[in-house]
Amino acid sequence: MRGDHREYGDYQALVDEVSALVGAPATLEDRDFRLIAFCAHESDAGAMDPIRTRSILTRRSTTEVRSWFESFGIAHAHDPVRIPADPRAGIRGRICLPVRHRGVVYGYVWLLDDDVPDPGQLGPAMGVVTRIGTLLAREARAGADLGRELLALLTGSRERREEAQGALRAALGRAADGAFSLVCVAPWESPGADDEGDLLPAVRTVPAAAALCAVPSGGLAALIRLRSADVPAPARAAAVRLLESARTAGPAAGVSDPRSGLGDLQAAWREAAGAARAARAEPRLGPVAHWRDIGPYRLLTALPPATDPALLPLLTPGHAELAHTAEVFLDCAGQAGRAAAALAIHRQTLYYRLSRVERLTGLDLDNGEDRLLLHMALKSARL
């Protein structure tokens, strides 16, 4: 795992070797179409098309581009695949060399078709691509190993947590005593028993990440190294990158308060997961929410799911407008003028709706404890 810089150099050297064999610039992307390495291109603008230019400049391809290329069967191919040009979109024809190891696809080497002077060299080039597959598979296994240790540290028994902390400390070296935050992205597609972390991004693609794991029913956890406890920016950057990688609908990310070393990560995970839940419940907090910024949700996310029976009638879909009115009124500290303006209704309409809320719930909105109960229930219902 700590041989990252050497492996990056290996990828570049192997891509250069493919390029030399076929006599054309080559580009290497992982299976999620994130750029790993590319060779130098001629300065002539015609040497690249919009897709290759975007991949090199942004280090990733769009979902639409990925779907288009995958429609030609590259994810299941073992031999070079020719993909036709699309002149209307300014896209040149390509040759895709699937990067596989033991039958699993780990990435793709791309060549622009009309740049390849000797297609007969594609066979030898595939031999180099096989070596790239071995490297990518080894990197994936190393990431999966550290991910299992991170998962054990967050969810395991006391004995297993101590063992996992030792393994992570050995992998991270002196950095293990530095500052960390945990990031949670939820929902996240959970891997099956045989996936070996295949649904997780490579650690090297997430800024400042030390380890990644999928937590059952909890989303994705990322252990992020910080330059100092006062500079949380790397955690936010990592959360944004992970949200781009999510395959589920409507994901949100939560970031814990910083921790020193690896000893308090269970509590950090509860913070990160709570912040992610809050971001999904309250869009104004997201898509990346920091634990310190989620206000009352710091308490509410720590409570078990429960609703007072008196509130159940108000929380039905048929009374959504009344529930929203009550929540805005309470968010405005019970100030009728502010609430009516926020809702864009007349003050008398507000009073009428609040009286209906009182009749439905049996609560007295002039009573502070009843207001507190209603406010907590409305916020909790979002979670």
mmCIF file of C-alpha atoms in Angstrom:
data_model
loop_
_atom_site.group_PDB
_atom_site.id
_atom_site.type_symbol
_atom_site.label_atom_id
_atom_site.label_comp_id
_atom_site.label_asym_id
_atom_site.label_seq_id
_atom_site.Cartn_x
_atom_site.Cartn_y
_atom_site.Cartn_z
ATOM 1 C CA MET A 1 0.000 0.000 0.000
ATOM 2 C CA ARG A 2 2.803 2.414 0.820
ATOM 3 C CA GLY A 3 4.430 1.776 -2.577
ATOM 4 C CA ASP A 4 2.019 4.191 -4.232
ATOM 5 C CA HIS A 5 4.605 6.424 -5.916
ATOM 6 C CA ARG A 6 6.472 3.452 -7.346
ATOM 7 C CA GLU A 7 3.261 1.956 -8.707
ATOM 8 C CA TYR A 8 2.230 5.248 -10.332
ATOM 9 C CA GLY A 9 5.604 5.212 -12.057
ATOM 10 C CA ASP A 10 5.019 1.612 -13.118
ATOM 11 C CA TYR A 11 1.674 2.532 -14.701
ATOM 12 C CA GLN A 12 3.253 5.381 -16.645
ATOM 13 C CA ALA A 13 6.127 3.199 -17.833
ATOM 14 C CA LEU A 14 3.747 0.469 -18.988
ATOM 15 C CA VAL A 15 1.498 2.924 -20.819
ATOM 16 C CA ASP A 16 4.593 4.347 -22.542
ATOM 17 C CA GLU A 17 5.557 0.773 -23.496
ATOM 18 C CA VAL A 18 2.126 0.172 -25.068
ATOM 19 C CA SER A 19 2.439 3.454 -26.937
ATOM 20 C CA ALA A 20 5.886 2.525 -28.273
ATOM 21 C CA LEU A 21 4.650 -0.897 -29.449
ATOM 22 C CA VAL A 22 1.639 0.402 -31.387
ATOM 23 C CA GLY A 23 3.192 3.696 -32.458
ATOM 24 C CA ALA A 24 0.363 5.810 -31.038
ATOM 25 C CA PRO A 25 -0.426 7.709 -27.814
ATOM 26 C CA ALA A 26 -2.170 5.542 -25.213
ATOM 27 C CA THR A 27 -4.336 6.436 -22.223
ATOM 28 C CA LEU A 28 -4.999 4.245 -19.153
ATOM 29 C CA GLU A 29 -8.220 4.566 -17.149
ATOM 30 C CA ASP A 30 -9.556 2.444 -14.305
ATOM 31 C CA ARG A 31 -12.857 0.581 -14.651
ATOM 32 C CA ASP A 32 -14.732 3.691 -13.456
ATOM 33 C CA PHE A 33 -13.161 5.688 -16.297
ATOM 34 C CA ARG A 34 -10.865 7.710 -14.033
ATOM 35 C CA LEU A 35 -7.538 8.606 -15.614
ATOM 36 C CA ILE A 36 -4.448 6.816 -14.283
ATOM 37 C CA ALA A 37 -1.747 7.581 -16.859
ATOM 38 C CA PHE A 38 -1.351 8.885 -20.413
ATOM 39 C CA CYS A 39 1.458 9.460 -22.879
ATOM 40 C CA ALA A 40 2.460 12.731 -24.429
ATOM 41 C CA HIS A 41 0.324 13.867 -27.388
ATOM 42 C CA GLU A 42 1.291 15.915 -30.390
ATOM 43 C CA SER A 43 0.558 19.624 -30.057
ATOM 44 C CA ASP A 44 -1.732 19.421 -33.091
ATOM 45 C CA ALA A 45 -5.332 19.773 -31.832
ATOM 46 C CA GLY A 46 -6.398 17.034 -34.225
ATOM 47 C CA ALA A 47 -4.436 14.505 -32.186
ATOM 48 C CA MET A 48 -7.222 14.414 -29.587
ATOM 49 C CA ASP A 49 -11.000 14.534 -29.562
ATOM 50 C CA PRO A 50 -13.274 16.074 -26.892
ATOM 51 C CA ILE A 51 -13.523 12.865 -24.863
ATOM 52 C CA ARG A 52 -9.765 12.367 -24.570
ATOM 53 C CA THR A 53 -9.209 16.063 -23.892
ATOM 54 C CA ARG A 54 -11.773 16.065 -21.085
ATOM 55 C CA SER A 55 -10.378 12.855 -19.603
ATOM 56 C CA ILE A 56 -6.867 14.324 -19.421
ATOM 57 C CA LEU A 57 -7.943 17.736 -18.128
ATOM 58 C CA THR A 58 -10.467 16.551 -15.526
ATOM 59 C CA ARG A 59 -9.034 13.037 -14.951
ATOM 60 C CA ARG A 60 -12.460 11.428 -15.417
ATOM 61 C CA SER A 61 -15.154 10.816 -18.044
ATOM 62 C CA THR A 62 -18.852 11.582 -17.866
ATOM 63 C CA THR A 63 -21.528 8.997 -17.118
ATOM 64 C CA GLU A 64 -22.826 9.389 -20.682
ATOM 65 C CA VAL A 65 -19.394 8.654 -22.172
ATOM 66 C CA ARG A 66 -18.989 5.637 -19.917
ATOM 67 C CA SER A 67 -22.396 4.233 -20.910
ATOM 68 C CA TRP A 68 -21.664 4.764 -24.606
ATOM 69 C CA PHE A 69 -18.355 2.902 -24.518
ATOM 70 C CA GLU A 70 -19.714 0.118 -22.313
ATOM 71 C CA SER A 71 -22.501 -0.428 -24.854
ATOM 72 C CA PHE A 72 -19.822 -1.972 -27.114
ATOM 73 C CA GLY A 73 -19.171 -4.752 -24.578
ATOM 74 C CA ILE A 74 -15.786 -3.595 -23.321
ATOM 75 C CA ALA A 75 -16.560 -4.626 -19.718
ATOM 76 C CA HIS A 76 -16.828 -8.269 -20.835
ATOM 77 C CA ALA A 77 -14.210 -8.335 -23.594
ATOM 78 C CA HIS A 78 -10.835 -10.079 -23.325
ATOM 79 C CA ASP A 79 -9.454 -8.903 -26.690
ATOM 80 C CA PRO A 80 -9.128 -5.465 -28.309
ATOM 81 C CA VAL A 81 -12.474 -3.843 -29.131
ATOM 82 C CA ARG A 82 -12.888 -1.389 -32.014
ATOM 83 C CA ILE A 83 -15.362 1.413 -31.334
ATOM 84 C CA PRO A 84 -16.564 3.397 -34.349
ATOM 85 C CA ALA A 85 -16.258 7.146 -34.707
ATOM 86 C CA ASP A 86 -19.175 9.511 -34.179
ATOM 87 C CA PRO A 87 -18.394 12.489 -36.448
ATOM 88 C CA ARG A 88 -21.507 14.373 -35.321
ATOM 89 C CA ALA A 89 -20.162 14.458 -31.767
ATOM 90 C CA GLY A 90 -16.571 15.065 -32.897
ATOM 91 C CA ILE A 91 -15.551 11.654 -31.511
ATOM 92 C CA ARG A 92 -12.847 9.698 -33.261
ATOM 93 C CA GLY A 93 -12.797 5.923 -33.522
ATOM 94 C CA ARG A 94 -11.036 4.047 -30.770
ATOM 95 C CA ILE A 95 -9.419 0.752 -29.924
ATOM 96 C CA CYS A 96 -10.023 -0.382 -26.360
ATOM 97 C CA LEU A 97 -7.597 -2.826 -24.760
ATOM 98 C CA PRO A 98 -9.401 -4.287 -21.708
ATOM 99 C CA VAL A 99 -7.188 -4.509 -18.627
ATOM 100 C CA ARG A 100 -8.019 -7.778 -16.854
ATOM 101 C CA HIS A 101 -6.600 -10.020 -14.166
ATOM 102 C CA ARG A 102 -7.960 -13.518 -13.591
ATOM 103 C CA GLY A 103 -11.067 -12.673 -15.564
ATOM 104 C CA VAL A 104 -11.876 -9.432 -13.708
ATOM 105 C CA VAL A 105 -11.756 -6.127 -15.580
ATOM 106 C CA TYR A 106 -9.734 -3.467 -13.746
ATOM 107 C CA GLY A 107 -9.442 -0.786 -16.406
ATOM 108 C CA TYR A 108 -8.979 0.099 -20.068
ATOM 109 C CA VAL A 109 -6.129 1.228 -22.302
ATOM 110 C CA TRP A 110 -7.390 3.510 -25.066
ATOM 111 C CA LEU A 111 -5.896 4.177 -28.501
ATOM 112 C CA LEU A 112 -7.287 6.446 -31.199
ATOM 113 C CA ASP A 113 -7.928 4.010 -34.057
ATOM 114 C CA ASP A 114 -6.583 6.045 -36.949
ATOM 115 C CA ASP A 115 -3.388 6.800 -34.970
ATOM 116 C CA VAL A 116 -2.375 3.116 -34.917
ATOM 117 C CA PRO A 117 -0.039 2.482 -37.897
ATOM 118 C CA ASP A 118 0.396 -1.268 -37.267
ATOM 119 C CA PRO A 119 -2.643 -3.087 -35.848
ATOM 120 C CA GLY A 120 -0.518 -6.240 -35.829
ATOM 121 C CA GLN A 121 1.193 -4.888 -32.720
ATOM 122 C CA LEU A 122 -2.039 -5.031 -30.694
ATOM 123 C CA GLY A 123 -1.203 -8.625 -29.671
ATOM 124 C CA PRO A 124 2.142 -7.722 -28.084
ATOM 125 C CA ALA A 125 0.486 -4.654 -26.555
ATOM 126 C CA MET A 126 -2.058 -6.894 -24.839
ATOM 127 C CA GLY A 127 0.851 -8.646 -23.138
ATOM 128 C CA VAL A 128 1.810 -5.328 -21.555
ATOM 129 C CA VAL A 129 -1.831 -4.677 -20.680
ATOM 130 C CA THR A 130 -1.853 -7.972 -18.761
ATOM 131 C CA ARG A 131 0.996 -6.661 -16.618
ATOM 132 C CA ILE A 132 -1.032 -3.506 -15.952
ATOM 133 C CA GLY A 133 -3.924 -5.722 -14.842
ATOM 134 C CA THR A 134 -1.660 -7.486 -12.347
ATOM 135 C CA LEU A 135 -0.652 -4.140 -10.832
ATOM 136 C CA LEU A 136 -4.231 -2.867 -10.609
ATOM 137 C CA ALA A 137 -5.402 -6.149 -9.054
ATOM 138 C CA ARG A 138 -2.620 -5.985 -6.473
ATOM 139 C CA GLU A 139 -3.585 -2.406 -5.632
ATOM 140 C CA ALA A 140 -7.252 -3.421 -5.283
ATOM 141 C CA ARG A 141 -6.342 -6.272 -2.938
ATOM 142 C CA ALA A 142 -4.189 -3.981 -0.789
ATOM 143 C CA GLY A 143 -7.046 -1.470 -0.603
ATOM 144 C CA ALA A 144 -9.516 -4.233 0.288
ATOM 145 C CA ASP A 145 -7.192 -5.477 3.058
ATOM 146 C CA LEU A 146 -6.959 -2.043 4.658
ATOM 147 C CA GLY A 147 -10.690 -1.574 4.140
ATOM 148 C CA ARG A 148 -11.381 -4.734 6.134
ATOM 149 C CA GLU A 149 -9.204 -3.407 8.957
ATOM 150 C CA LEU A 150 -11.025 -0.064 8.907
ATOM 151 C CA LEU A 151 -14.398 -1.856 9.016
ATOM 152 C CA ALA A 152 -13.228 -3.919 11.986
ATOM 153 C CA LEU A 153 -12.010 -0.783 13.746
ATOM 154 C CA LEU A 154 -15.440 0.830 13.304
ATOM 155 C CA THR A 155 -17.710 -2.142 14.007
ATOM 156 C CA GLY A 156 -15.709 -5.043 15.469
ATOM 157 C CA SER A 157 -15.397 -6.456 18.970
ATOM 158 C CA ARG A 158 -12.924 -4.881 21.376
ATOM 159 C CA GLU A 159 -10.259 -7.491 20.619
ATOM 160 C CA ARG A 160 -10.760 -7.184 16.871
ATOM 161 C CA ARG A 161 -10.612 -3.388 17.059
ATOM 162 C CA GLU A 162 -7.247 -3.552 18.813
ATOM 163 C CA GLU A 163 -5.936 -5.912 16.144
ATOM 164 C CA ALA A 164 -7.272 -3.682 13.355
ATOM 165 C CA GLN A 165 -5.772 -0.576 14.890
ATOM 166 C CA GLY A 166 -2.386 -2.285 14.945
ATOM 167 C CA ALA A 167 -2.696 -3.291 11.294
ATOM 168 C CA LEU A 168 -3.659 0.230 10.210
ATOM 169 C CA ARG A 169 -0.880 1.722 12.306
ATOM 170 C CA ALA A 170 1.660 -0.578 10.635
ATOM 171 C CA ALA A 171 0.364 0.381 7.176
ATOM 172 C CA LEU A 172 0.271 4.125 7.829
ATOM 173 C CA GLY A 173 3.575 4.379 9.714
ATOM 174 C CA ARG A 174 4.210 7.707 11.416
ATOM 175 C CA ALA A 175 1.118 9.192 9.763
ATOM 176 C CA ALA A 176 -0.986 7.038 12.114
ATOM 177 C CA ASP A 177 -0.393 9.580 14.899
ATOM 178 C CA GLY A 178 -1.599 12.487 12.784
ATOM 179 C CA ALA A 179 -5.024 14.098 12.389
ATOM 180 C CA PHE A 180 -7.889 12.264 10.692
ATOM 181 C CA SER A 181 -11.536 12.742 9.849
ATOM 182 C CA LEU A 182 -14.015 10.108 8.818
ATOM 183 C CA VAL A 183 -16.302 10.669 5.860
ATOM 184 C CA CYS A 184 -19.583 8.805 5.403
ATOM 185 C CA VAL A 185 -21.373 8.648 2.044
ATOM 186 C CA ALA A 186 -24.880 7.216 2.178
ATOM 187 C CA PRO A 187 -26.560 5.439 0.629
ATOM 188 C CA TRP A 188 -23.798 3.370 -0.964
ATOM 189 C CA GLU A 189 -24.189 0.172 -2.956
ATOM 190 C CA SER A 190 -22.982 -2.644 -0.707
ATOM 191 C CA PRO A 191 -20.577 -5.204 -2.196
ATOM 192 C CA GLY A 192 -21.451 -8.875 -2.233
ATOM 193 C CA ALA A 193 -19.401 -11.590 -0.580
ATOM 194 C CA ASP A 194 -17.237 -12.108 -3.680
ATOM 195 C CA ASP A 195 -16.763 -8.488 -4.730
ATOM 196 C CA GLU A 196 -13.429 -7.951 -2.925
ATOM 197 C CA GLY A 197 -14.165 -4.228 -2.690
ATOM 198 C CA ASP A 198 -14.965 -3.983 -6.402
ATOM 199 C CA LEU A 199 -17.710 -1.433 -5.711
ATOM 200 C CA LEU A 200 -15.298 0.858 -3.883
ATOM 201 C CA PRO A 201 -13.142 3.486 -5.598
ATOM 202 C CA ALA A 202 -9.397 2.919 -5.550
ATOM 203 C CA VAL A 203 -7.868 4.641 -2.516
ATOM 204 C CA ARG A 204 -5.501 6.616 -4.751
ATOM 205 C CA THR A 205 -8.487 8.277 -6.511
ATOM 206 C CA VAL A 206 -9.795 9.844 -3.282
ATOM 207 C CA PRO A 207 -7.783 12.843 -2.067
ATOM 208 C CA ALA A 208 -5.938 12.192 1.219
ATOM 209 C CA ALA A 209 -7.681 8.834 1.768
ATOM 210 C CA ALA A 210 -5.930 6.237 3.912
ATOM 211 C CA ALA A 211 -8.587 3.495 3.704
ATOM 212 C CA LEU A 212 -12.130 2.894 2.442
ATOM 213 C CA CYS A 213 -14.781 0.362 3.419
ATOM 214 C CA ALA A 214 -18.489 -0.296 3.011
ATOM 215 C CA VAL A 215 -20.291 -0.427 6.370
ATOM 216 C CA PRO A 216 -23.377 -2.673 6.312
ATOM 217 C CA SER A 217 -26.504 -0.500 6.337
ATOM 218 C CA GLY A 218 -24.308 2.506 7.068
ATOM 219 C CA GLY A 219 -22.848 3.640 3.742
ATOM 220 C CA LEU A 220 -19.233 4.051 2.722
ATOM 221 C CA ALA A 221 -16.580 5.038 5.265
ATOM 222 C CA ALA A 222 -13.398 6.852 4.266
ATOM 223 C CA LEU A 223 -10.498 7.510 6.628
ATOM 224 C CA ILE A 224 -9.039 10.854 5.538
ATOM 225 C CA ARG A 225 -5.654 12.233 6.542
ATOM 226 C CA LEU A 226 -5.639 15.919 7.531
ATOM 227 C CA ARG A 227 -2.690 18.277 7.454
ATOM 228 C CA SER A 228 -3.843 19.448 10.894
ATOM 229 C CA ALA A 229 -6.984 19.307 13.007
ATOM 230 C CA ASP A 230 -7.630 22.958 12.090
ATOM 231 C CA VAL A 231 -7.699 22.307 8.330
ATOM 232 C CA PRO A 232 -10.686 20.076 7.434
ATOM 233 C CA ALA A 233 -10.588 20.938 3.711
ATOM 234 C CA PRO A 234 -9.110 17.536 2.634
ATOM 235 C CA ALA A 235 -12.097 15.740 4.177
ATOM 236 C CA ARG A 236 -14.547 17.881 2.250
ATOM 237 C CA ALA A 237 -12.603 17.375 -1.001
ATOM 238 C CA ALA A 238 -12.658 13.620 -0.423
ATOM 239 C CA ALA A 239 -16.409 13.702 0.269
ATOM 240 C CA VAL A 240 -17.061 15.556 -2.987
ATOM 241 C CA ARG A 241 -14.975 13.034 -4.947
ATOM 242 C CA LEU A 242 -16.800 10.107 -3.333
ATOM 243 C CA LEU A 243 -20.201 11.609 -4.125
ATOM 244 C CA GLU A 244 -19.121 11.707 -7.776
ATOM 245 C CA SER A 245 -18.376 7.976 -7.559
ATOM 246 C CA ALA A 246 -21.644 6.949 -5.883
ATOM 247 C CA ARG A 247 -23.881 4.657 -7.938
ATOM 248 C CA THR A 248 -26.985 5.137 -5.791
ATOM 249 C CA ALA A 249 -29.635 7.829 -6.094
ATOM 250 C CA GLY A 250 -29.584 10.879 -3.834
ATOM 251 C CA PRO A 251 -26.397 10.261 -1.832
ATOM 252 C CA ALA A 252 -25.142 12.708 0.783
ATOM 253 C CA ALA A 253 -21.900 12.913 2.704
ATOM 254 C CA GLY A 254 -21.089 13.595 6.332
ATOM 255 C CA VAL A 255 -17.743 14.638 7.819
ATOM 256 C CA SER A 256 -16.759 13.992 11.437
ATOM 257 C CA ASP A 257 -14.858 16.321 13.705
ATOM 258 C CA PRO A 258 -11.077 15.732 13.446
ATOM 259 C CA ARG A 259 -9.402 13.116 15.625
ATOM 260 C CA SER A 260 -5.792 12.693 16.659
ATOM 261 C CA GLY A 261 -4.599 9.193 15.817
ATOM 262 C CA LEU A 262 -6.713 6.064 15.401
ATOM 263 C CA GLY A 263 -8.079 5.610 18.909
ATOM 264 C CA ASP A 264 -11.472 7.357 18.675
ATOM 265 C CA LEU A 265 -12.711 6.391 15.235
ATOM 266 C CA GLN A 266 -15.910 4.677 16.388
ATOM 267 C CA ALA A 267 -17.191 7.977 17.762
ATOM 268 C CA ALA A 268 -15.967 9.754 14.626
ATOM 269 C CA TRP A 269 -17.932 7.281 12.503
ATOM 270 C CA ARG A 270 -21.125 8.003 14.459
ATOM 271 C CA GLU A 271 -20.586 11.696 13.779
ATOM 272 C CA ALA A 272 -19.934 11.209 10.068
ATOM 273 C CA ALA A 273 -22.928 8.879 9.636
ATOM 274 C CA GLY A 274 -25.148 11.259 11.605
ATOM 275 C CA ALA A 275 -24.051 14.211 9.479
ATOM 276 C CA ALA A 276 -24.772 12.250 6.289
ATOM 277 C CA ARG A 277 -28.267 11.387 7.596
ATOM 278 C CA ALA A 278 -28.853 15.045 8.410
ATOM 279 C CA ALA A 279 -27.724 16.124 4.940
ATOM 280 C CA ARG A 280 -30.196 13.723 3.346
ATOM 281 C CA ALA A 281 -32.991 14.857 5.667
ATOM 282 C CA GLU A 282 -32.306 18.586 5.352
ATOM 283 C CA PRO A 283 -31.110 19.507 1.833
ATOM 284 C CA ARG A 284 -29.857 22.921 2.981
ATOM 285 C CA LEU A 285 -27.180 21.118 5.008
ATOM 286 C CA GLY A 286 -25.847 19.074 2.092
ATOM 287 C CA PRO A 287 -24.682 17.551 -0.055
ATOM 288 C CA VAL A 288 -21.658 17.532 2.304
ATOM 289 C CA ALA A 289 -22.480 18.207 5.963
ATOM 290 C CA HIS A 290 -19.955 18.635 8.766
ATOM 291 C CA TRP A 291 -20.928 17.289 12.182
ATOM 292 C CA ARG A 292 -20.234 20.601 13.857
ATOM 293 C CA ASP A 293 -22.664 22.408 11.521
ATOM 294 C CA ILE A 294 -25.831 20.282 11.756
ATOM 295 C CA GLY A 295 -27.261 21.889 14.910
ATOM 296 C CA PRO A 296 -30.089 19.919 16.558
ATOM 297 C CA TYR A 297 -29.419 16.937 14.310
ATOM 298 C CA ARG A 298 -26.324 16.225 16.419
ATOM 299 C CA LEU A 299 -28.749 15.141 19.138
ATOM 300 C CA LEU A 300 -31.522 13.741 16.951
ATOM 301 C CA THR A 301 -29.294 11.427 14.922
ATOM 302 C CA ALA A 302 -28.036 9.854 18.150
ATOM 303 C CA LEU A 303 -31.561 8.924 19.288
ATOM 304 C CA PRO A 304 -33.315 5.658 18.368
ATOM 305 C CA PRO A 305 -36.142 6.011 15.809
ATOM 306 C CA ALA A 306 -39.358 6.849 17.642
ATOM 307 C CA THR A 307 -42.451 9.002 17.192
ATOM 308 C CA ASP A 308 -44.818 10.120 19.934
ATOM 309 C CA PRO A 309 -48.276 8.624 19.243
ATOM 310 C CA ALA A 310 -49.857 12.072 19.555
ATOM 311 C CA LEU A 311 -47.887 13.211 16.512
ATOM 312 C CA LEU A 312 -48.752 10.323 14.195
ATOM 313 C CA PRO A 313 -51.883 11.960 12.662
ATOM 314 C CA LEU A 314 -49.917 15.084 11.763
ATOM 315 C CA LEU A 315 -47.161 13.064 10.062
ATOM 316 C CA THR A 316 -49.437 11.372 7.522
ATOM 317 C CA PRO A 317 -49.051 12.426 3.858
ATOM 318 C CA GLY A 318 -52.486 14.067 3.911
ATOM 319 C CA HIS A 319 -51.318 16.612 6.469
ATOM 320 C CA ALA A 320 -47.931 17.429 4.939
ATOM 321 C CA GLU A 321 -48.859 21.113 4.523
ATOM 322 C CA LEU A 322 -49.852 21.431 8.172
ATOM 323 C CA ALA A 323 -46.632 19.701 9.293
ATOM 324 C CA HIS A 324 -44.537 22.023 7.118
ATOM 325 C CA THR A 325 -46.368 25.070 8.500
ATOM 326 C CA ALA A 326 -45.735 23.963 12.074
ATOM 327 C CA GLU A 327 -42.055 23.298 11.383
ATOM 328 C CA VAL A 328 -41.503 26.698 9.784
ATOM 329 C CA PHE A 329 -43.346 28.384 12.678
ATOM 330 C CA LEU A 330 -41.116 26.637 15.211
ATOM 331 C CA ASP A 331 -37.960 27.278 13.131
ATOM 332 C CA CYS A 332 -38.919 30.973 13.339
ATOM 333 C CA ALA A 333 -38.963 30.738 17.157
ATOM 334 C CA GLY A 334 -42.756 31.052 17.229
ATOM 335 C CA GLN A 335 -42.725 34.495 15.616
ATOM 336 C CA ALA A 336 -45.922 34.592 13.567
ATOM 337 C CA GLY A 337 -44.887 37.479 11.321
ATOM 338 C CA ARG A 338 -41.607 35.803 10.289
ATOM 339 C CA ALA A 339 -43.308 32.455 9.762
ATOM 340 C CA ALA A 340 -46.111 33.905 7.643
ATOM 341 C CA ALA A 341 -43.562 35.732 5.476
ATOM 342 C CA ALA A 342 -41.443 32.597 5.079
ATOM 343 C CA LEU A 343 -44.523 30.611 4.048
ATOM 344 C CA ALA A 344 -45.876 33.469 1.858
ATOM 345 C CA ILE A 345 -49.291 33.263 3.540
ATOM 346 C CA HIS A 346 -51.476 35.686 5.481
ATOM 347 C CA ARG A 347 -50.998 35.704 9.224
ATOM 348 C CA GLN A 348 -54.627 34.652 9.750
ATOM 349 C CA THR A 349 -54.021 31.629 7.499
ATOM 350 C CA LEU A 350 -51.051 30.735 9.665
ATOM 351 C CA TYR A 351 -53.141 30.942 12.837
ATOM 352 C CA TYR A 352 -55.842 28.785 11.265
ATOM 353 C CA ARG A 353 -53.336 26.085 10.288
ATOM 354 C CA LEU A 354 -51.697 26.114 13.719
ATOM 355 C CA SER A 355 -55.087 25.684 15.367
ATOM 356 C CA ARG A 356 -55.661 22.619 13.189
ATOM 357 C CA VAL A 357 -52.269 21.266 14.288
ATOM 358 C CA GLU A 358 -53.308 21.667 17.921
ATOM 359 C CA ARG A 359 -56.612 19.858 17.311
ATOM 360 C CA LEU A 360 -54.874 16.987 15.482
ATOM 361 C CA THR A 361 -52.181 16.469 18.110
ATOM 362 C CA GLY A 362 -53.752 17.648 21.342
ATOM 363 C CA LEU A 363 -50.712 19.877 21.912
ATOM 364 C CA ASP A 364 -50.794 23.464 23.152
ATOM 365 C CA LEU A 365 -48.443 25.614 21.081
ATOM 366 C CA ASP A 366 -48.374 28.218 23.860
ATOM 367 C CA ASN A 367 -46.673 25.597 26.033
ATOM 368 C CA GLY A 368 -42.895 25.414 25.733
ATOM 369 C CA GLU A 369 -42.628 21.663 26.339
ATOM 370 C CA ASP A 370 -45.336 20.928 23.779
ATOM 371 C CA ARG A 371 -43.490 23.096 21.271
ATOM 372 C CA LEU A 372 -40.258 21.218 21.998
ATOM 373 C CA LEU A 373 -41.964 17.855 21.521
ATOM 374 C CA LEU A 374 -43.516 18.937 18.227
ATOM 375 C CA HIS A 375 -40.283 20.449 16.924
ATOM 376 C CA MET A 376 -38.249 17.328 17.757
ATOM 377 C CA ALA A 377 -40.870 15.073 16.205
ATOM 378 C CA LEU A 378 -40.979 17.051 12.967
ATOM 379 C CA LYS A 379 -37.179 17.100 12.650
ATOM 380 C CA SER A 380 -36.894 13.402 13.570
ATOM 381 C CA ALA A 381 -39.489 12.489 10.943
ATOM 382 C CA ARG A 382 -37.083 13.716 8.270
ATOM 383 C CA LEU A 383 -34.537 11.144 9.406
#
